[in-house]
Structure formats: C-alpha cells, structure tokens
C-alpha cells in the first residue's frame, strides 16, 4: 500500500537549498552591494566562503531559500552559541523586493532551527540595506546605534610605534585570574555582544592594562578570523582612565600580537558612531572608515499563522 504524497510546499515557502555553488554565487553577488549584503562577511568570494565555513553550524545545512523557476530569489542562514544564548542571522540575502516579500518567512525558517532556550536573535547590515531595516521594523525588533567599520593595511599597522604606557600602568596578555576585572569592563559596554567574558579568555587574544595595585584599567580583544584577516573585536577603558593613553596602549599591543599570529592583509574593527574619542584614536593610527553598519535585535518571531510577526 502506498501513501499519497502530501501537498507541495506553497509558492514562496523557504526550503533547504543544497546547491553549494549556486548558493555561494548568489550570496557573493548580494554581498557586493551594500543594499543587499549582511555585515562581517566581506564581499570577495574567497573571504565570503571562508567566513561562511567558519560559522558555528554548517551554513549550507542551515540555509533556507525561496526559489522561482529553480533560481534563488532570497535566502538566509543562521548560527547560534548557547554560552551567550544568542543566534545570528546571516542575511536575508536577495533583492529588496524579495526580502520585503519573503523576509518574515525566512526569519521564521531560520529561527525554527535554533535550539530551545535561545530567544535572542540578531542581524546586521549596511545602513543602505533598507529592506533589512524594514524587516526589523515589521518584526518589532530594535535597532542598534550605527557602528562604523574601520580598516588599515596590516603593513601600515606593523609600523605603529609602541606607545609608552601611562605612568604606573603595565600592559600584558590576559590570564584567567583577570576574569573579574574583565567583567567590570566588558559587561557594561558589550553585555549584548556575541562573546562572554569567559570567551575573551578562551576564544580571543586579549591584552589588558593594569595599574600598580593590579586593577584593570582597559583591555582589547581580537583574533584572526576565518578569512585570514585580523579583527579587533572589543575595546573598553575604565571611565577614570580614559584619555590617558590606555586605549592606544592596549589596541597597539593587541594588533602586534595578531600580526605575529598570522599574515593578515588588513586589520579591522567596528566602533559605535557616538564614540568620538575612540574614532579619533583609530584615525590617528591611520585607520579609515570602510562602512556604516546597523544591527537589529529581537526575540524569536511568532510561528506562522499566529497573526503576529514578532512577539514581545
């Protein structure tokens, strides 16, 4: 006895898409346009592929796509980390009209793969990606402050002079005993970020500045990413130690560590637009603005058919 096949998926329903070459070509094409790309993947084919391969979950397994006539029209992927209890959407990719039409369904399809207990989701794109901004608004998600992506050639960074730390301050690599001091610096600045304090000590190269009493005054953390480039991911300085050279000392020391670990072509970082002092520091080091980015954060979207796009 045979079982009658179920009804075919509705037109426009996001489904798994396993043609790796076609998916990569579509994603790279979207990444090359700020209006359709997502943040932090880059735009060169090799770099985009390396970043996708470095996601916590296999990107092709989480990819969900809407096709038309066998061709990709819009797509999304997702990764998650249970330690900060967050998930990050990669995409949605596609022309603005396709994202506006299929974006909510794509987000639901991506979120449906995230393990129970992870309720915070985030996506990020160029400020020119108005379709992503509109999707976030429809989901009821909040927008972050604009962050500026900055970059400098590694060869230029290698020539940065090593600054003399402020009097009584020493700069060194972080050790596990620094966890309480790092938490005091990291959590007020980056409590919603993708790395916990523990991960600063295990997944990142972290440099700290401390005074003669052993109090941490600032830190910088980063790593060589999957695309082979150096990234300064987090920097914070205690309010009482700002504008005294601590930030320059830890950033310079961290970048020297990263350059010694690999052979990156560039050093990257992002800084919130309102952080004028930090931006001035990075410009003084020869860094230039590469892009303006905005993130969007919110809870899992409500299931299809609930009558709501998002939930409070």
PDB file of C-alpha atoms in Angstrom, residues 6-308:
ATOM      1  CA  UNK A   6       1.350  15.436   0.836  1.00  0.00           C
ATOM      2  CA  UNK A   7       0.577  18.767  -0.740  1.00  0.00           C
ATOM      3  CA  UNK A   8       3.547  20.562  -2.292  1.00  0.00           C
ATOM      4  CA  UNK A   9       5.021  23.471  -0.350  1.00  0.00           C
ATOM      5  CA  UNK A  10       3.315  26.771  -1.003  1.00  0.00           C
ATOM      6  CA  UNK A  11       4.971  29.002  -3.563  1.00  0.00           C
ATOM      7  CA  UNK A  12       7.463  31.211  -1.743  1.00  0.00           C
ATOM      8  CA  UNK A  13       7.915  28.836   1.192  1.00  0.00           C
ATOM      9  CA  UNK A  14      11.562  28.834   2.387  1.00  0.00           C
ATOM     10  CA  UNK A  15      13.130  25.411   1.958  1.00  0.00           C
ATOM     11  CA  UNK A  16      16.598  23.882   2.286  1.00  0.00           C
ATOM     12  CA  UNK A  17      18.838  24.604  -0.693  1.00  0.00           C
ATOM     13  CA  UNK A  18      21.808  22.311  -1.212  1.00  0.00           C
ATOM     14  CA  UNK A  19      23.401  23.580  -4.434  1.00  0.00           C
ATOM     15  CA  UNK A  20      26.558  24.938  -2.832  1.00  0.00           C
ATOM     16  CA  UNK A  21      27.923  26.643  -5.930  1.00  0.00           C
ATOM     17  CA  UNK A  22      24.669  28.391  -6.774  1.00  0.00           C
ATOM     18  CA  UNK A  23      24.204  29.459  -3.156  1.00  0.00           C
ATOM     19  CA  UNK A  24      27.727  30.887  -2.910  1.00  0.00           C
ATOM     20  CA  UNK A  25      27.351  32.762  -6.179  1.00  0.00           C
ATOM     21  CA  UNK A  26      24.060  34.267  -5.045  1.00  0.00           C
ATOM     22  CA  UNK A  27      25.437  35.271  -1.630  1.00  0.00           C
ATOM     23  CA  UNK A  28      28.616  36.812  -3.059  1.00  0.00           C
ATOM     24  CA  UNK A  29      26.583  38.830  -5.563  1.00  0.00           C
ATOM     25  CA  UNK A  30      24.436  40.155  -2.705  1.00  0.00           C
ATOM     26  CA  UNK A  31      27.477  40.880  -0.531  1.00  0.00           C
ATOM     27  CA  UNK A  32      28.960  43.114  -3.215  1.00  0.00           C
ATOM     28  CA  UNK A  33      26.047  45.538  -2.888  1.00  0.00           C
ATOM     29  CA  UNK A  34      25.672  47.312   0.490  1.00  0.00           C
ATOM     30  CA  UNK A  35      21.909  47.407  -0.085  1.00  0.00           C
ATOM     31  CA  UNK A  36      21.633  43.599  -0.157  1.00  0.00           C
ATOM     32  CA  UNK A  37      24.571  42.304   1.882  1.00  0.00           C
ATOM     33  CA  UNK A  38      24.941  41.368   5.516  1.00  0.00           C
ATOM     34  CA  UNK A  39      27.685  42.637   7.817  1.00  0.00           C
ATOM     35  CA  UNK A  40      31.039  40.996   8.562  1.00  0.00           C
ATOM     36  CA  UNK A  41      31.157  38.521   5.653  1.00  0.00           C
ATOM     37  CA  UNK A  42      33.055  40.740   3.242  1.00  0.00           C
ATOM     38  CA  UNK A  43      32.487  40.818  -0.486  1.00  0.00           C
ATOM     39  CA  UNK A  44      35.332  38.871  -2.098  1.00  0.00           C
ATOM     40  CA  UNK A  45      34.394  35.260  -2.986  1.00  0.00           C
ATOM     41  CA  UNK A  46      37.226  33.581  -1.067  1.00  0.00           C
ATOM     42  CA  UNK A  47      36.643  35.681   2.037  1.00  0.00           C
ATOM     43  CA  UNK A  48      32.871  35.197   1.981  1.00  0.00           C
ATOM     44  CA  UNK A  49      33.302  31.448   1.605  1.00  0.00           C
ATOM     45  CA  UNK A  50      35.840  31.307   4.448  1.00  0.00           C
ATOM     46  CA  UNK A  51      33.576  33.264   6.777  1.00  0.00           C
ATOM     47  CA  UNK A  52      30.589  31.052   5.952  1.00  0.00           C
ATOM     48  CA  UNK A  53      32.659  27.928   6.524  1.00  0.00           C
ATOM     49  CA  UNK A  54      33.705  29.319   9.901  1.00  0.00           C
ATOM     50  CA  UNK A  55      30.164  29.686  11.233  1.00  0.00           C
ATOM     51  CA  UNK A  56      29.388  27.642  14.322  1.00  0.00           C
ATOM     52  CA  UNK A  57      26.900  25.482  12.411  1.00  0.00           C
ATOM     53  CA  UNK A  58      27.398  24.313   8.789  1.00  0.00           C
ATOM     54  CA  UNK A  59      25.996  27.161   6.752  1.00  0.00           C
ATOM     55  CA  UNK A  60      24.650  25.028   3.920  1.00  0.00           C
ATOM     56  CA  UNK A  61      22.717  22.926   6.429  1.00  0.00           C
ATOM     57  CA  UNK A  62      21.009  25.974   7.926  1.00  0.00           C
ATOM     58  CA  UNK A  63      20.457  27.743   4.598  1.00  0.00           C
ATOM     59  CA  UNK A  64      16.808  28.316   3.765  1.00  0.00           C
ATOM     60  CA  UNK A  65      15.851  29.784   0.419  1.00  0.00           C
ATOM     61  CA  UNK A  66      12.965  30.888  -1.729  1.00  0.00           C
ATOM     62  CA  UNK A  67      13.334  29.917  -5.371  1.00  0.00           C
ATOM     63  CA  UNK A  68      11.490  30.841  -8.514  1.00  0.00           C
ATOM     64  CA  UNK A  69      11.845  28.736 -11.622  1.00  0.00           C
ATOM     65  CA  UNK A  70      14.704  26.878  -9.955  1.00  0.00           C
ATOM     66  CA  UNK A  71      16.653  30.077  -9.314  1.00  0.00           C
ATOM     67  CA  UNK A  72      17.376  31.643  -5.949  1.00  0.00           C
ATOM     68  CA  UNK A  73      15.257  34.648  -5.120  1.00  0.00           C
ATOM     69  CA  UNK A  74      16.052  35.141  -1.405  1.00  0.00           C
ATOM     70  CA  UNK A  75      17.986  33.199   1.230  1.00  0.00           C
ATOM     71  CA  UNK A  76      19.052  33.191   4.869  1.00  0.00           C
ATOM     72  CA  UNK A  77      21.341  31.166   7.156  1.00  0.00           C
ATOM     73  CA  UNK A  78      21.761  31.139  10.925  1.00  0.00           C
ATOM     74  CA  UNK A  79      24.323  30.311  13.590  1.00  0.00           C
ATOM     75  CA  UNK A  80      23.983  30.222  17.346  1.00  0.00           C
ATOM     76  CA  UNK A  81      26.009  29.959  20.528  1.00  0.00           C
ATOM     77  CA  UNK A  82      24.483  28.674  23.747  1.00  0.00           C
ATOM     78  CA  UNK A  83      27.014  30.402  26.018  1.00  0.00           C
ATOM     79  CA  UNK A  84      25.826  33.962  25.312  1.00  0.00           C
ATOM     80  CA  UNK A  85      22.441  32.398  24.400  1.00  0.00           C
ATOM     81  CA  UNK A  86      22.175  34.218  21.086  1.00  0.00           C
ATOM     82  CA  UNK A  87      21.603  33.443  17.429  1.00  0.00           C
ATOM     83  CA  UNK A  88      22.810  35.483  14.470  1.00  0.00           C
ATOM     84  CA  UNK A  89      21.058  35.609  11.132  1.00  0.00           C
ATOM     85  CA  UNK A  90      23.238  35.680   8.042  1.00  0.00           C
ATOM     86  CA  UNK A  91      21.132  37.558   5.532  1.00  0.00           C
ATOM     87  CA  UNK A  92      18.440  37.672   4.427  1.00  0.00           C
ATOM     88  CA  UNK A  93      20.025  37.997   1.013  1.00  0.00           C
ATOM     89  CA  UNK A  94      18.162  38.992  -2.096  1.00  0.00           C
ATOM     90  CA  UNK A  95      16.774  41.987  -3.968  1.00  0.00           C
ATOM     91  CA  UNK A  96      14.877  44.427  -1.775  1.00  0.00           C
ATOM     92  CA  UNK A  97      11.513  43.380  -3.216  1.00  0.00           C
ATOM     93  CA  UNK A  98      12.200  39.713  -2.458  1.00  0.00           C
ATOM     94  CA  UNK A  99      13.338  40.440   1.102  1.00  0.00           C
ATOM     95  CA  UNK A 100      10.264  42.557   1.730  1.00  0.00           C
ATOM     96  CA  UNK A 101       8.034  39.792   0.387  1.00  0.00           C
ATOM     97  CA  UNK A 102       9.706  36.768   1.955  1.00  0.00           C
ATOM     98  CA  UNK A 103      11.737  38.217   4.849  1.00  0.00           C
ATOM     99  CA  UNK A 104       9.387  37.274   7.710  1.00  0.00           C
ATOM    100  CA  UNK A 105       9.050  33.695   6.450  1.00  0.00           C
ATOM    101  CA  UNK A 106      12.820  33.413   6.021  1.00  0.00           C
ATOM    102  CA  UNK A 107      13.441  34.642   9.564  1.00  0.00           C
ATOM    103  CA  UNK A 108      10.902  32.144  10.926  1.00  0.00           C
ATOM    104  CA  UNK A 109      12.563  29.348   8.934  1.00  0.00           C
ATOM    105  CA  UNK A 110      15.974  30.281  10.315  1.00  0.00           C
ATOM    106  CA  UNK A 111      14.760  30.744  13.889  1.00  0.00           C
ATOM    107  CA  UNK A 112      12.997  27.394  13.771  1.00  0.00           C
ATOM    108  CA  UNK A 113      16.396  25.687  13.646  1.00  0.00           C
ATOM    109  CA  UNK A 114      17.722  27.401  16.771  1.00  0.00           C
ATOM    110  CA  UNK A 115      17.657  25.231  19.917  1.00  0.00           C
ATOM    111  CA  UNK A 116      15.012  25.967  22.558  1.00  0.00           C
ATOM    112  CA  UNK A 117      16.203  28.341  25.231  1.00  0.00           C
ATOM    113  CA  UNK A 118      17.932  30.709  22.826  1.00  0.00           C
ATOM    114  CA  UNK A 119      15.471  33.550  22.454  1.00  0.00           C
ATOM    115  CA  UNK A 120      17.652  36.489  21.333  1.00  0.00           C
ATOM    116  CA  UNK A 121      18.280  36.906  17.618  1.00  0.00           C
ATOM    117  CA  UNK A 122      20.303  39.493  15.738  1.00  0.00           C
ATOM    118  CA  UNK A 123      21.004  40.527  12.165  1.00  0.00           C
ATOM    119  CA  UNK A 124      23.257  43.290  10.898  1.00  0.00           C
ATOM    120  CA  UNK A 125      23.773  45.067   7.612  1.00  0.00           C
ATOM    121  CA  UNK A 126      24.932  48.252   5.945  1.00  0.00           C
ATOM    122  CA  UNK A 127      22.796  51.312   6.645  1.00  0.00           C
ATOM    123  CA  UNK A 128      21.985  51.251   2.919  1.00  0.00           C
ATOM    124  CA  UNK A 129      20.167  47.935   3.426  1.00  0.00           C
ATOM    125  CA  UNK A 130      16.741  49.483   3.870  1.00  0.00           C
ATOM    126  CA  UNK A 131      14.973  46.175   3.232  1.00  0.00           C
ATOM    127  CA  UNK A 132      16.646  44.732   6.347  1.00  0.00           C
ATOM    128  CA  UNK A 133      15.652  47.801   8.350  1.00  0.00           C
ATOM    129  CA  UNK A 134      12.056  47.467   7.161  1.00  0.00           C
ATOM    130  CA  UNK A 135      12.032  43.762   8.027  1.00  0.00           C
ATOM    131  CA  UNK A 136      13.282  44.505  11.546  1.00  0.00           C
ATOM    132  CA  UNK A 137      10.547  47.102  11.990  1.00  0.00           C
ATOM    133  CA  UNK A 138       7.896  44.614  10.883  1.00  0.00           C
ATOM    134  CA  UNK A 139       9.285  42.039  13.318  1.00  0.00           C
ATOM    135  CA  UNK A 140       9.198  44.575  16.139  1.00  0.00           C
ATOM    136  CA  UNK A 141      12.958  44.353  16.648  1.00  0.00           C
ATOM    137  CA  UNK A 142      15.038  47.227  17.986  1.00  0.00           C
ATOM    138  CA  UNK A 143      17.803  48.913  16.013  1.00  0.00           C
ATOM    139  CA  UNK A 144      21.254  49.394  17.486  1.00  0.00           C
ATOM    140  CA  UNK A 145      23.314  52.529  17.199  1.00  0.00           C
ATOM    141  CA  UNK A 146      25.199  52.858  13.924  1.00  0.00           C
ATOM    142  CA  UNK A 147      28.681  51.346  14.066  1.00  0.00           C
ATOM    143  CA  UNK A 148      31.486  52.374  11.751  1.00  0.00           C
ATOM    144  CA  UNK A 149      33.661  49.660  10.241  1.00  0.00           C
ATOM    145  CA  UNK A 150      37.278  50.822  10.051  1.00  0.00           C
ATOM    146  CA  UNK A 151      40.286  49.224   8.390  1.00  0.00           C
ATOM    147  CA  UNK A 152      44.017  49.707   7.947  1.00  0.00           C
ATOM    148  CA  UNK A 153      46.574  47.828   5.877  1.00  0.00           C
ATOM    149  CA  UNK A 154      48.485  45.336   8.002  1.00  0.00           C
ATOM    150  CA  UNK A 155      51.782  46.687   6.674  1.00  0.00           C
ATOM    151  CA  UNK A 156      50.880  50.122   7.996  1.00  0.00           C
ATOM    152  CA  UNK A 157      49.728  48.699  11.346  1.00  0.00           C
ATOM    153  CA  UNK A 158      53.057  46.887  11.674  1.00  0.00           C
ATOM    154  CA  UNK A 159      54.755  50.293  11.645  1.00  0.00           C
ATOM    155  CA  UNK A 160      52.695  51.705  14.501  1.00  0.00           C
ATOM    156  CA  UNK A 161      55.066  52.948  17.200  1.00  0.00           C
ATOM    157  CA  UNK A 162      54.792  51.173  20.527  1.00  0.00           C
ATOM    158  CA  UNK A 163      53.455  53.811  22.930  1.00  0.00           C
ATOM    159  CA  UNK A 164      54.820  54.215  26.414  1.00  0.00           C
ATOM    160  CA  UNK A 165      52.032  53.214  28.840  1.00  0.00           C
ATOM    161  CA  UNK A 166      50.838  55.880  31.277  1.00  0.00           C
ATOM    162  CA  UNK A 167      52.932  56.126  34.465  1.00  0.00           C
ATOM    163  CA  UNK A 168      52.364  53.184  36.781  1.00  0.00           C
ATOM    164  CA  UNK A 169      50.479  51.180  34.122  1.00  0.00           C
ATOM    165  CA  UNK A 170      51.641  47.889  32.622  1.00  0.00           C
ATOM    166  CA  UNK A 171      50.295  46.109  29.535  1.00  0.00           C
ATOM    167  CA  UNK A 172      50.222  42.310  29.259  1.00  0.00           C
ATOM    168  CA  UNK A 173      48.239  39.351  27.972  1.00  0.00           C
ATOM    169  CA  UNK A 174      45.145  38.457  29.988  1.00  0.00           C
ATOM    170  CA  UNK A 175      45.128  35.419  32.276  1.00  0.00           C
ATOM    171  CA  UNK A 176      42.180  33.565  33.878  1.00  0.00           C
ATOM    172  CA  UNK A 177      42.621  35.489  37.136  1.00  0.00           C
ATOM    173  CA  UNK A 178      41.671  38.650  35.223  1.00  0.00           C
ATOM    174  CA  UNK A 179      38.081  37.490  34.791  1.00  0.00           C
ATOM    175  CA  UNK A 180      36.503  39.756  37.474  1.00  0.00           C
ATOM    176  CA  UNK A 181      38.322  42.806  36.172  1.00  0.00           C
ATOM    177  CA  UNK A 182      37.426  41.997  32.579  1.00  0.00           C
ATOM    178  CA  UNK A 183      33.779  41.565  33.556  1.00  0.00           C
ATOM    179  CA  UNK A 184      33.791  45.028  35.122  1.00  0.00           C
ATOM    180  CA  UNK A 185      34.997  46.477  31.809  1.00  0.00           C
ATOM    181  CA  UNK A 186      33.295  44.226  29.256  1.00  0.00           C
ATOM    182  CA  UNK A 187      29.768  43.721  30.520  1.00  0.00           C
ATOM    183  CA  UNK A 188      28.660  47.371  30.802  1.00  0.00           C
ATOM    184  CA  UNK A 189      29.908  48.029  27.267  1.00  0.00           C
ATOM    185  CA  UNK A 190      29.132  44.761  25.492  1.00  0.00           C
ATOM    186  CA  UNK A 191      26.581  42.909  27.596  1.00  0.00           C
ATOM    187  CA  UNK A 192      24.505  42.077  24.493  1.00  0.00           C
ATOM    188  CA  UNK A 193      27.536  41.099  22.429  1.00  0.00           C
ATOM    189  CA  UNK A 194      28.445  37.796  20.847  1.00  0.00           C
ATOM    190  CA  UNK A 195      31.263  36.982  23.288  1.00  0.00           C
ATOM    191  CA  UNK A 196      31.102  36.441  27.030  1.00  0.00           C
ATOM    192  CA  UNK A 197      33.884  37.339  29.436  1.00  0.00           C
ATOM    193  CA  UNK A 198      34.908  33.680  29.591  1.00  0.00           C
ATOM    194  CA  UNK A 199      35.181  33.611  25.805  1.00  0.00           C
ATOM    195  CA  UNK A 200      37.512  36.604  25.880  1.00  0.00           C
ATOM    196  CA  UNK A 201      39.890  34.322  27.768  1.00  0.00           C
ATOM    197  CA  UNK A 202      39.406  31.233  25.590  1.00  0.00           C
ATOM    198  CA  UNK A 203      38.483  32.264  22.043  1.00  0.00           C
ATOM    199  CA  UNK A 204      40.182  35.633  21.745  1.00  0.00           C
ATOM    200  CA  UNK A 205      43.617  37.078  22.182  1.00  0.00           C
ATOM    201  CA  UNK A 206      43.104  39.629  24.961  1.00  0.00           C
ATOM    202  CA  UNK A 207      45.502  42.316  26.185  1.00  0.00           C
ATOM    203  CA  UNK A 208      44.929  44.207  29.446  1.00  0.00           C
ATOM    204  CA  UNK A 209      46.331  47.312  31.102  1.00  0.00           C
ATOM    205  CA  UNK A 210      46.606  47.347  34.885  1.00  0.00           C
ATOM    206  CA  UNK A 211      47.780  49.837  37.462  1.00  0.00           C
ATOM    207  CA  UNK A 212      50.266  49.222  40.248  1.00  0.00           C
ATOM    208  CA  UNK A 213      47.531  47.879  42.525  1.00  0.00           C
ATOM    209  CA  UNK A 214      46.524  45.233  39.974  1.00  0.00           C
ATOM    210  CA  UNK A 215      43.288  46.968  38.922  1.00  0.00           C
ATOM    211  CA  UNK A 216      42.443  46.526  35.251  1.00  0.00           C
ATOM    212  CA  UNK A 217      42.077  49.881  33.528  1.00  0.00           C
ATOM    213  CA  UNK A 218      41.361  48.692  29.999  1.00  0.00           C
ATOM    214  CA  UNK A 219      41.525  45.820  27.549  1.00  0.00           C
ATOM    215  CA  UNK A 220      41.441  44.988  23.857  1.00  0.00           C
ATOM    216  CA  UNK A 221      40.410  41.598  22.469  1.00  0.00           C
ATOM    217  CA  UNK A 222      40.526  40.229  18.947  1.00  0.00           C
ATOM    218  CA  UNK A 223      41.543  37.337  16.744  1.00  0.00           C
ATOM    219  CA  UNK A 224      42.455  36.213  13.254  1.00  0.00           C
ATOM    220  CA  UNK A 225      39.122  35.435  11.616  1.00  0.00           C
ATOM    221  CA  UNK A 226      38.318  32.651   9.191  1.00  0.00           C
ATOM    222  CA  UNK A 227      39.042  34.914   6.218  1.00  0.00           C
ATOM    223  CA  UNK A 228      42.621  35.312   7.476  1.00  0.00           C
ATOM    224  CA  UNK A 229      42.192  38.960   8.453  1.00  0.00           C
ATOM    225  CA  UNK A 230      42.859  40.498  11.875  1.00  0.00           C
ATOM    226  CA  UNK A 231      39.914  41.861  13.828  1.00  0.00           C
ATOM    227  CA  UNK A 232      39.912  43.975  16.980  1.00  0.00           C
ATOM    228  CA  UNK A 233      36.567  42.820  18.352  1.00  0.00           C
ATOM    229  CA  UNK A 234      36.289  44.580  21.717  1.00  0.00           C
ATOM    230  CA  UNK A 235      37.980  47.503  23.425  1.00  0.00           C
ATOM    231  CA  UNK A 236      36.998  49.185  26.677  1.00  0.00           C
ATOM    232  CA  UNK A 237      38.702  51.558  29.093  1.00  0.00           C
ATOM    233  CA  UNK A 238      37.535  52.352  32.615  1.00  0.00           C
ATOM    234  CA  UNK A 239      35.971  55.836  32.804  1.00  0.00           C
ATOM    235  CA  UNK A 240      38.605  57.062  35.248  1.00  0.00           C
ATOM    236  CA  UNK A 241      41.420  56.035  32.880  1.00  0.00           C
ATOM    237  CA  UNK A 242      40.115  57.458  29.606  1.00  0.00           C
ATOM    238  CA  UNK A 243      42.038  59.991  27.530  1.00  0.00           C
ATOM    239  CA  UNK A 244      45.265  58.984  29.228  1.00  0.00           C
ATOM    240  CA  UNK A 245      46.793  56.637  26.655  1.00  0.00           C
ATOM    241  CA  UNK A 246      45.409  53.328  27.951  1.00  0.00           C
ATOM    242  CA  UNK A 247      43.288  52.714  24.851  1.00  0.00           C
ATOM    243  CA  UNK A 248      46.173  53.342  22.463  1.00  0.00           C
ATOM    244  CA  UNK A 249      48.429  51.072  24.525  1.00  0.00           C
ATOM    245  CA  UNK A 250      46.104  48.046  24.564  1.00  0.00           C
ATOM    246  CA  UNK A 251      44.998  48.380  20.927  1.00  0.00           C
ATOM    247  CA  UNK A 252      48.578  48.682  19.694  1.00  0.00           C
ATOM    248  CA  UNK A 253      49.725  45.740  21.818  1.00  0.00           C
ATOM    249  CA  UNK A 254      46.826  43.566  20.643  1.00  0.00           C
ATOM    250  CA  UNK A 255      47.416  44.325  16.971  1.00  0.00           C
ATOM    251  CA  UNK A 256      51.091  43.423  17.323  1.00  0.00           C
ATOM    252  CA  UNK A 257      50.020  40.087  18.828  1.00  0.00           C
ATOM    253  CA  UNK A 258      47.589  39.412  15.970  1.00  0.00           C
ATOM    254  CA  UNK A 259      50.122  40.304  13.290  1.00  0.00           C
ATOM    255  CA  UNK A 260      52.578  37.889  14.895  1.00  0.00           C
ATOM    256  CA  UNK A 261      49.977  35.080  14.824  1.00  0.00           C
ATOM    257  CA  UNK A 262      49.161  35.206  11.130  1.00  0.00           C
ATOM    258  CA  UNK A 263      49.716  37.069   7.890  1.00  0.00           C
ATOM    259  CA  UNK A 264      46.619  39.243   7.550  1.00  0.00           C
ATOM    260  CA  UNK A 265      46.366  41.794   4.802  1.00  0.00           C
ATOM    261  CA  UNK A 266      44.276  44.158   6.902  1.00  0.00           C
ATOM    262  CA  UNK A 267      43.266  44.977  10.456  1.00  0.00           C
ATOM    263  CA  UNK A 268      39.553  45.622  11.003  1.00  0.00           C
ATOM    264  CA  UNK A 269      37.361  46.902  13.808  1.00  0.00           C
ATOM    265  CA  UNK A 270      33.977  48.500  14.372  1.00  0.00           C
ATOM    266  CA  UNK A 271      33.251  51.411  16.675  1.00  0.00           C
ATOM    267  CA  UNK A 272      29.964  52.987  17.680  1.00  0.00           C
ATOM    268  CA  UNK A 273      29.363  56.254  15.877  1.00  0.00           C
ATOM    269  CA  UNK A 274      28.918  58.153  19.146  1.00  0.00           C
ATOM    270  CA  UNK A 275      32.386  57.162  20.421  1.00  0.00           C
ATOM    271  CA  UNK A 276      34.148  60.216  19.077  1.00  0.00           C
ATOM    272  CA  UNK A 277      37.272  59.798  21.224  1.00  0.00           C
ATOM    273  CA  UNK A 278      37.747  56.194  20.091  1.00  0.00           C
ATOM    274  CA  UNK A 279      37.191  57.176  16.474  1.00  0.00           C
ATOM    275  CA  UNK A 280      39.818  59.889  16.810  1.00  0.00           C
ATOM    276  CA  UNK A 281      42.259  57.341  18.235  1.00  0.00           C
ATOM    277  CA  UNK A 282      41.716  54.937  15.347  1.00  0.00           C
ATOM    278  CA  UNK A 283      42.026  57.688  12.756  1.00  0.00           C
ATOM    279  CA  UNK A 284      45.281  58.800  14.368  1.00  0.00           C
ATOM    280  CA  UNK A 285      46.556  55.256  13.804  1.00  0.00           C
ATOM    281  CA  UNK A 286      45.776  55.539  10.097  1.00  0.00           C
ATOM    282  CA  UNK A 287      42.507  53.606  10.088  1.00  0.00           C
ATOM    283  CA  UNK A 288      39.867  54.677   7.584  1.00  0.00           C
ATOM    284  CA  UNK A 289      36.115  54.215   7.562  1.00  0.00           C
ATOM    285  CA  UNK A 290      35.017  51.340   5.344  1.00  0.00           C
ATOM    286  CA  UNK A 291      31.268  51.085   6.027  1.00  0.00           C
ATOM    287  CA  UNK A 292      28.439  52.199   8.301  1.00  0.00           C
ATOM    288  CA  UNK A 293      26.536  49.298   9.863  1.00  0.00           C
ATOM    289  CA  UNK A 294      23.405  48.864  11.938  1.00  0.00           C
ATOM    290  CA  UNK A 295      22.267  45.821  13.881  1.00  0.00           C
ATOM    291  CA  UNK A 296      18.744  44.709  14.715  1.00  0.00           C
ATOM    292  CA  UNK A 297      17.858  42.596  17.746  1.00  0.00           C
ATOM    293  CA  UNK A 298      14.731  40.914  18.925  1.00  0.00           C
ATOM    294  CA  UNK A 299      13.055  37.730  20.143  1.00  0.00           C
ATOM    295  CA  UNK A 300      12.108  34.725  18.070  1.00  0.00           C
ATOM    296  CA  UNK A 301       9.330  35.592  15.651  1.00  0.00           C
ATOM    297  CA  UNK A 302       5.923  34.142  16.365  1.00  0.00           C
ATOM    298  CA  UNK A 303       5.064  30.954  14.442  1.00  0.00           C
ATOM    299  CA  UNK A 304       3.425  31.256  11.051  1.00  0.00           C
ATOM    300  CA  UNK A 305      -0.337  31.551  11.286  1.00  0.00           C
ATOM    301  CA  UNK A 306      -0.318  33.257  14.682  1.00  0.00           C
ATOM    302  CA  UNK A 307      -1.318  36.573  13.162  1.00  0.00           C
ATOM    303  CA  UNK A 308       1.807  38.274  14.543  1.00  0.00           C
TER     304      UNK A 308
END
